[in-house]
Tab-separated table of C-alpha atoms and ligand atoms in Angstrom:
chain	number	residue	atom	x	y	z
A	1	MET	CA	8.391	-3.380	-13.544
A	2	ILE	CA	7.000	-6.705	-14.491
A	3	ILE	CA	4.016	-7.675	-12.740
A	4	ALA	CA	1.939	-10.712	-12.938
A	5	ASN	CA	-1.948	-10.674	-12.514
A	6	TRP	CA	-3.310	-14.075	-12.068
A	7	LYS	CA	-6.774	-13.058	-11.698
A	8	CYS	CA	-9.061	-15.887	-10.447
A	9	ASN	CA	-6.666	-18.797	-11.572
A	10	GLY	CA	-4.360	-21.168	-9.733
A	11	SER	CA	-4.468	-23.669	-7.493
A	12	LYS	CA	-1.997	-25.408	-4.994
A	13	LYS	CA	-0.470	-27.559	-7.455
A	14	MET	CA	-0.216	-25.058	-10.269
A	15	ILE	CA	1.755	-23.064	-8.091
A	16	GLN	CA	4.384	-25.597	-6.899
A	17	ASP	CA	4.855	-26.369	-10.775
A	18	TRP	CA	5.007	-22.606	-11.893
A	19	SER	CA	7.357	-21.560	-9.403
A	20	LYS	CA	9.964	-24.648	-10.457
A	21	HIS	CA	9.319	-23.504	-14.057
A	22	TYR	CA	10.199	-19.898	-13.560
A	23	LYS	CA	13.194	-20.992	-11.485
A	24	ASP	CA	14.358	-23.195	-14.308
A	25	THR	CA	13.906	-20.344	-16.766
A	26	TYR	CA	14.685	-17.118	-15.291
A	27	ILE	CA	18.154	-15.324	-15.579
A	28	PRO	CA	19.191	-13.437	-12.545
A	29	PHE	CA	18.822	-10.005	-12.833
A	30	LYS	CA	19.386	-6.713	-10.656
A	31	ASN	CA	17.075	-3.486	-10.056
A	32	THR	CA	14.007	-4.789	-11.666
A	33	PHE	CA	10.476	-4.982	-9.814
A	34	VAL	CA	9.417	-8.328	-10.764
A	35	GLY	CA	5.912	-9.148	-8.799
A	36	ILE	CA	3.028	-11.448	-9.015
A	37	ALA	CA	-0.676	-10.912	-7.781
A	38	PRO	CA	-2.147	-14.419	-6.892
A	39	PRO	CA	-5.467	-14.728	-5.644
A	40	TYR	CA	-5.680	-13.802	-2.046
A	41	ILE	CA	-5.722	-17.338	-0.702
A	42	TYR	CA	-2.560	-18.277	-2.304
A	43	VAL	CA	-0.329	-15.553	-1.139
A	44	GLU	CA	1.246	-17.479	1.623
A	45	GLN	CA	1.804	-20.619	-0.427
A	46	LEU	CA	3.556	-18.377	-2.997
A	47	ILE	CA	5.872	-16.516	-0.181
A	48	ASN	CA	6.798	-19.786	0.916
A	49	LEU	CA	8.072	-21.107	-2.803
A	50	ILE	CA	9.585	-17.761	-3.583
A	51	ASN	CA	11.754	-18.114	-0.500
A	52	ALA	CA	12.466	-21.690	-0.923
A	53	TYR	CA	13.707	-21.200	-4.323
A	54	ASP	CA	15.555	-17.790	-3.540
A	55	LEU	CA	13.546	-16.098	-6.276
A	56	ASP	CA	13.699	-12.172	-6.586
A	57	ILE	CA	9.936	-12.107	-6.704
A	58	GLU	CA	7.502	-9.724	-4.593
A	59	ILE	CA	4.062	-10.642	-3.928
A	60	GLY	CA	1.134	-8.355	-4.138
A	61	VAL	CA	-2.777	-8.406	-4.548
A	62	GLN	CA	-5.201	-7.849	-7.304
A	63	ASP	CA	-7.235	-5.481	-5.363
A	64	ILE	CA	-7.879	-4.004	-1.818
A	65	ASP	CA	-10.853	-2.975	0.322
A	66	ILE	CA	-10.785	0.828	1.748
A	67	SER	CA	-11.297	-0.481	5.454
A	68	SER	CA	-11.065	-2.926	7.975
A	69	GLY	CA	-13.827	-3.944	10.371
A	70	ALA	CA	-17.595	-4.861	9.863
A	71	ARG	CA	-16.764	-5.378	5.887
A	72	THR	CA	-17.762	-8.810	4.985
A	73	GLY	CA	-15.738	-10.386	2.314
A	74	ALA	CA	-13.165	-7.549	2.530
A	75	ILE	CA	-9.292	-7.772	2.699
A	76	SER	CA	-7.582	-4.419	4.168
A	77	VAL	CA	-4.270	-2.838	3.365
A	78	ASP	CA	-2.976	-3.527	6.723
A	79	MET	CA	-3.911	-7.273	6.520
A	80	ILE	CA	-1.855	-7.642	3.140
A	81	GLN	CA	1.158	-5.673	4.823
A	82	ASP	CA	0.866	-8.279	7.708
A	83	ILE	CA	1.449	-11.070	5.386
A	84	GLU	CA	4.237	-9.454	3.546
A	85	CYS	CA	2.706	-8.007	0.520
A	86	GLN	CA	4.499	-5.074	-1.392
A	87	PHE	CA	1.851	-4.014	-3.861
A	88	THR	CA	-1.759	-3.827	-4.797
A	89	ILE	CA	-3.321	-3.436	-7.889
A	90	VAL	CA	-6.455	-1.057	-8.348
A	91	GLY	CA	-8.642	-0.446	-10.802
A	92	HIS	CA	-8.739	-3.142	-12.975
A	93	SER	CA	-11.190	-3.028	-15.848
A	94	GLU	CA	-12.914	-6.324	-14.673
A	95	ARG	CA	-13.264	-4.748	-11.155
A	96	ARG	CA	-14.922	-1.762	-12.926
A	97	THR	CA	-16.942	-4.207	-15.270
A	98	ILE	CA	-17.868	-7.079	-13.428
A	99	PHE	CA	-17.912	-5.716	-10.002
A	100	ASP	CA	-19.085	-1.886	-10.768
A	101	GLU	CA	-16.306	-0.250	-9.360
A	102	SER	CA	-16.308	3.388	-9.778
A	103	ASN	CA	-13.909	6.308	-10.006
A	104	GLU	CA	-15.114	7.087	-6.057
A	105	SER	CA	-14.071	3.863	-4.599
A	106	VAL	CA	-10.878	3.524	-6.706
A	107	SER	CA	-10.102	7.033	-5.563
A	108	ALA	CA	-10.640	6.007	-1.743
A	109	LYS	CA	-8.621	2.970	-2.257
A	110	ILE	CA	-5.677	5.043	-3.444
A	111	ASP	CA	-6.405	7.052	-0.335
A	112	SER	CA	-6.288	4.162	2.036
A	113	VAL	CA	-3.292	2.380	0.677
A	114	GLY	CA	-1.363	5.778	1.054
A	115	ASN	CA	2.400	4.414	0.905
A	116	LYS	CA	1.826	1.504	3.148
A	117	VAL	CA	2.376	-0.795	0.006
A	118	GLU	CA	2.601	0.232	-3.627
A	119	THR	CA	-0.223	0.985	-5.802
A	120	ILE	CA	-0.181	0.121	-9.698
A	121	LEU	CA	-3.568	1.792	-10.839
A	122	CYS	CA	-5.077	0.367	-13.947
A	123	VAL	CA	-6.626	2.487	-16.784
A	124	GLY	CA	-8.018	1.770	-20.453
A	125	GLU	CA	-10.435	2.432	-22.881
A	126	SER	CA	-13.203	-0.123	-24.393
A	127	ALA	CA	-12.965	-1.163	-28.274
A	128	LYS	CA	-15.925	1.429	-28.817
A	129	GLU	CA	-14.332	4.333	-27.113
A	130	ASN	CA	-11.058	3.607	-28.994
A	131	ASN	CA	-13.202	3.426	-32.477
A	132	ASP	CA	-14.757	6.632	-31.269
A	133	LYS	CA	-11.144	8.156	-30.919
A	134	GLU	CA	-12.223	8.815	-26.997
A	135	THR	CA	-9.365	7.066	-25.825
A	136	ARG	CA	-7.629	10.406	-24.368
A	137	ASN	CA	-10.888	11.490	-22.871
A	138	ILE	CA	-11.496	8.235	-21.078
A	139	LEU	CA	-7.747	8.088	-19.678
A	140	GLU	CA	-8.232	11.685	-18.430
A	141	ASP	CA	-11.556	10.945	-16.826
A	142	GLN	CA	-10.181	7.639	-14.962
A	143	LEU	CA	-7.137	9.482	-13.937
A	144	SER	CA	-8.977	12.203	-12.345
A	145	VAL	CA	-9.036	10.129	-9.234
A	146	ILE	CA	-5.786	11.271	-8.513
A	147	GLU	CA	-6.274	15.129	-8.604
A	148	GLY	CA	-4.834	16.833	-5.877
A	149	LYS	CA	-3.129	13.969	-4.102
A	150	VAL	CA	0.093	13.574	-2.698
A	151	LEU	CA	1.341	10.427	-4.452
A	152	PRO	CA	4.199	8.218	-3.189
A	153	SER	CA	6.982	7.953	-5.633
A	154	SER	CA	6.600	4.113	-6.347
A	155	PHE	CA	2.942	4.970	-7.742
A	156	SER	CA	2.484	3.403	-10.955
A	157	VAL	CA	-0.210	3.094	-13.559
A	158	ALA	CA	-0.885	0.317	-15.966
A	159	TYR	CA	-2.158	1.379	-19.331
A	160	GLU	CA	-4.720	-1.769	-20.049
A	161	PRO	CA	-7.086	-1.127	-23.168
A	162	VAL	CA	-9.828	-3.380	-22.303
A	163	TRP	CA	-10.159	-4.457	-26.125
A	164	ALA	CA	-6.642	-5.942	-25.911
A	165	ILE	CA	-7.229	-8.047	-22.533
A	166	GLY	CA	-7.154	-11.566	-23.704
A	167	THR	CA	-7.923	-10.780	-27.170
A	168	GLY	CA	-4.344	-11.417	-28.696
A	169	ASN	CA	-4.958	-7.642	-30.079
A	170	THR	CA	-2.767	-4.903	-29.121
A	171	PRO	CA	-2.257	-1.102	-30.027
A	172	THR	CA	1.387	-0.772	-32.173
A	173	PRO	CA	4.320	0.004	-29.613
A	174	GLU	CA	4.149	3.794	-31.282
A	175	GLU	CA	0.441	3.863	-30.073
A	176	ILE	CA	1.536	2.480	-26.559
A	177	ASN	CA	4.388	4.947	-26.559
A	178	ASP	CA	2.276	7.990	-27.101
A	179	ILE	CA	-0.342	7.201	-24.641
A	180	HIS	CA	2.253	6.533	-21.981
A	181	LYS	CA	3.647	9.775	-22.519
A	182	PHE	CA	0.115	11.204	-22.203
A	183	ILE	CA	-0.503	9.552	-19.021
A	184	LYS	CA	2.774	10.662	-17.572
A	185	ASP	CA	1.969	13.905	-18.214
A	186	VAL	CA	-1.534	13.915	-16.642
A	187	VAL	CA	-0.435	12.659	-13.621
A	188	GLN	CA	2.494	14.922	-13.465
A	189	SER	CA	0.262	17.842	-13.924
A	190	SER	CA	-2.643	16.323	-11.473
A	191	SER	CA	-0.981	14.944	-8.680
A	192	GLU	CA	-0.419	17.547	-5.871
A	193	ASN	CA	3.406	16.626	-5.805
A	194	SER	CA	3.752	16.337	-9.354
A	195	ILE	CA	5.223	12.858	-9.561
A	196	VAL	CA	5.726	11.154	-12.814
A	197	PRO	CA	4.850	7.519	-12.672
A	198	ASN	CA	5.971	4.493	-14.198
A	199	VAL	CA	3.684	3.300	-16.667
A	200	LEU	CA	3.141	-0.133	-17.481
A	201	TYR	CA	1.287	-1.559	-20.539
A	202	GLY	CA	-1.051	-4.457	-19.868
A	203	GLY	CA	-3.403	-6.335	-22.741
A	204	SER	CA	-2.030	-9.682	-24.787
A	205	VAL	CA	1.618	-9.584	-23.843
A	206	ASN	CA	3.473	-12.414	-24.624
A	207	ASP	CA	6.930	-13.593	-24.788
A	208	ALA	CA	6.944	-12.866	-28.680
A	209	ASN	CA	5.597	-9.449	-28.612
A	210	ALA	CA	7.131	-8.316	-25.259
A	211	GLU	CA	10.329	-6.621	-26.767
A	212	SER	CA	8.485	-4.478	-29.381
A	213	PHE	CA	6.906	-2.832	-26.272
A	214	PHE	CA	9.784	-2.754	-24.167
A	215	LYS	CA	11.874	-0.797	-26.826
A	216	GLN	CA	9.504	2.319	-26.412
A	217	ASP	CA	11.215	5.047	-24.129
A	218	ASN	CA	7.764	5.590	-22.163
A	219	VAL	CA	7.217	1.823	-21.514
A	220	ASN	CA	8.316	1.097	-17.944
A	221	GLY	CA	7.331	-2.545	-17.828
A	222	ALA	CA	4.380	-4.738	-18.170
A	223	LEU	CA	1.130	-5.969	-16.442
A	224	ILE	CA	0.564	-9.436	-17.643
A	225	GLY	CA	-2.684	-11.601	-17.254
A	226	GLY	CA	-2.768	-14.869	-19.474
A	227	ALA	CA	1.172	-15.351	-20.350
A	228	SER	CA	1.772	-15.000	-16.694
A	229	LEU	CA	0.113	-18.193	-15.662
A	230	GLN	CA	2.999	-20.298	-17.112
A	231	GLY	CA	6.314	-19.942	-15.180
A	232	LYS	CA	8.190	-20.300	-18.023
A	233	SER	CA	6.699	-17.622	-20.500
A	234	PHE	CA	6.549	-15.036	-17.448
A	235	ALA	CA	10.296	-15.891	-16.934
A	236	ASN	CA	10.867	-15.300	-20.772
A	237	ILE	CA	9.337	-12.111	-20.336
A	238	VAL	CA	11.382	-11.120	-17.455
A	239	ASN	CA	14.437	-11.985	-19.204
A	240	ILE	CA	13.465	-10.124	-22.280
A	241	PHE	CA	12.709	-6.851	-20.207
A	242	ASN	CA	16.124	-7.435	-18.311
A	243	GLY	CA	17.866	-7.708	-22.287
A	244	LYS	CA	18.738	-11.390	-21.350
A	245	ALA	CA	18.598	-13.647	-24.283
A	246	ILE	CA	15.982	-16.444	-24.110
B	301	13P	P1	-3.832	-10.659	-20.349
B	301	13P	O1	-2.371	-10.664	-20.482
B	301	13P	O2	-4.529	-11.819	-20.377
B	301	13P	O3	-4.208	-10.036	-22.083
B	301	13P	O4	-4.255	-9.999	-19.260
B	301	13P	C1	-3.857	-8.318	-19.061
B	301	13P	C2	-4.474	-7.957	-17.983
B	301	13P	O5	-5.783	-7.778	-17.668
B	301	13P	C3	-3.678	-7.865	-16.791
B	301	13P	O6	-4.137	-7.155	-15.725
């Protein structure tokens, strides 16, 4: 599973160029979920281009609201389903820090999504928490949002250490592997139906380091910010995940 999180980046022109560059670089594959989460307003343009180029890419969104109706500025799960989105990210650290998102609202979002579209829950510790060796406690707290929930089998978690996002720094592949195992165990023991989720790694993934992460048993894919903004480098990462030569 390889997901692009474009955050608040993009333009009509960028998306046209991106699609062409992706198409020229990717090597066709089977059985890999490749997704892009653009800003909402570009979803339709991107879907049209992906259909026009016949690309095997699902479109999703970067966040979702818990309900519909009198909620100014919000987008509901039913709306994204209506425009054929397949997944939503929830709980990204930028939502938690910039927009004050709490575990309670993340939990409500997971409930509102249910199994209408796939959910990718982001968790990750800050630099200070990492230095203080608090990573596992922090992840346990963030994962407490799924306690007692019956989760869809497609439910995924993205481990994104805050200190690795956009910095060029990453944990070692072995450290990531250990943390992913921990996340799988916590989700299995705390979800009502004992699911073992796919766990993606996110934070400064690029086409030079992706292979080292993908080699790890418990790394089921990646959630990619900066390197996903170029169609060519994102396609390179997809090719690497699929075991195709660059
Ligand atoms: P970067 O790949 O730019 O570090 O961003 C990671 C991220 O936040 C994806 O959600």
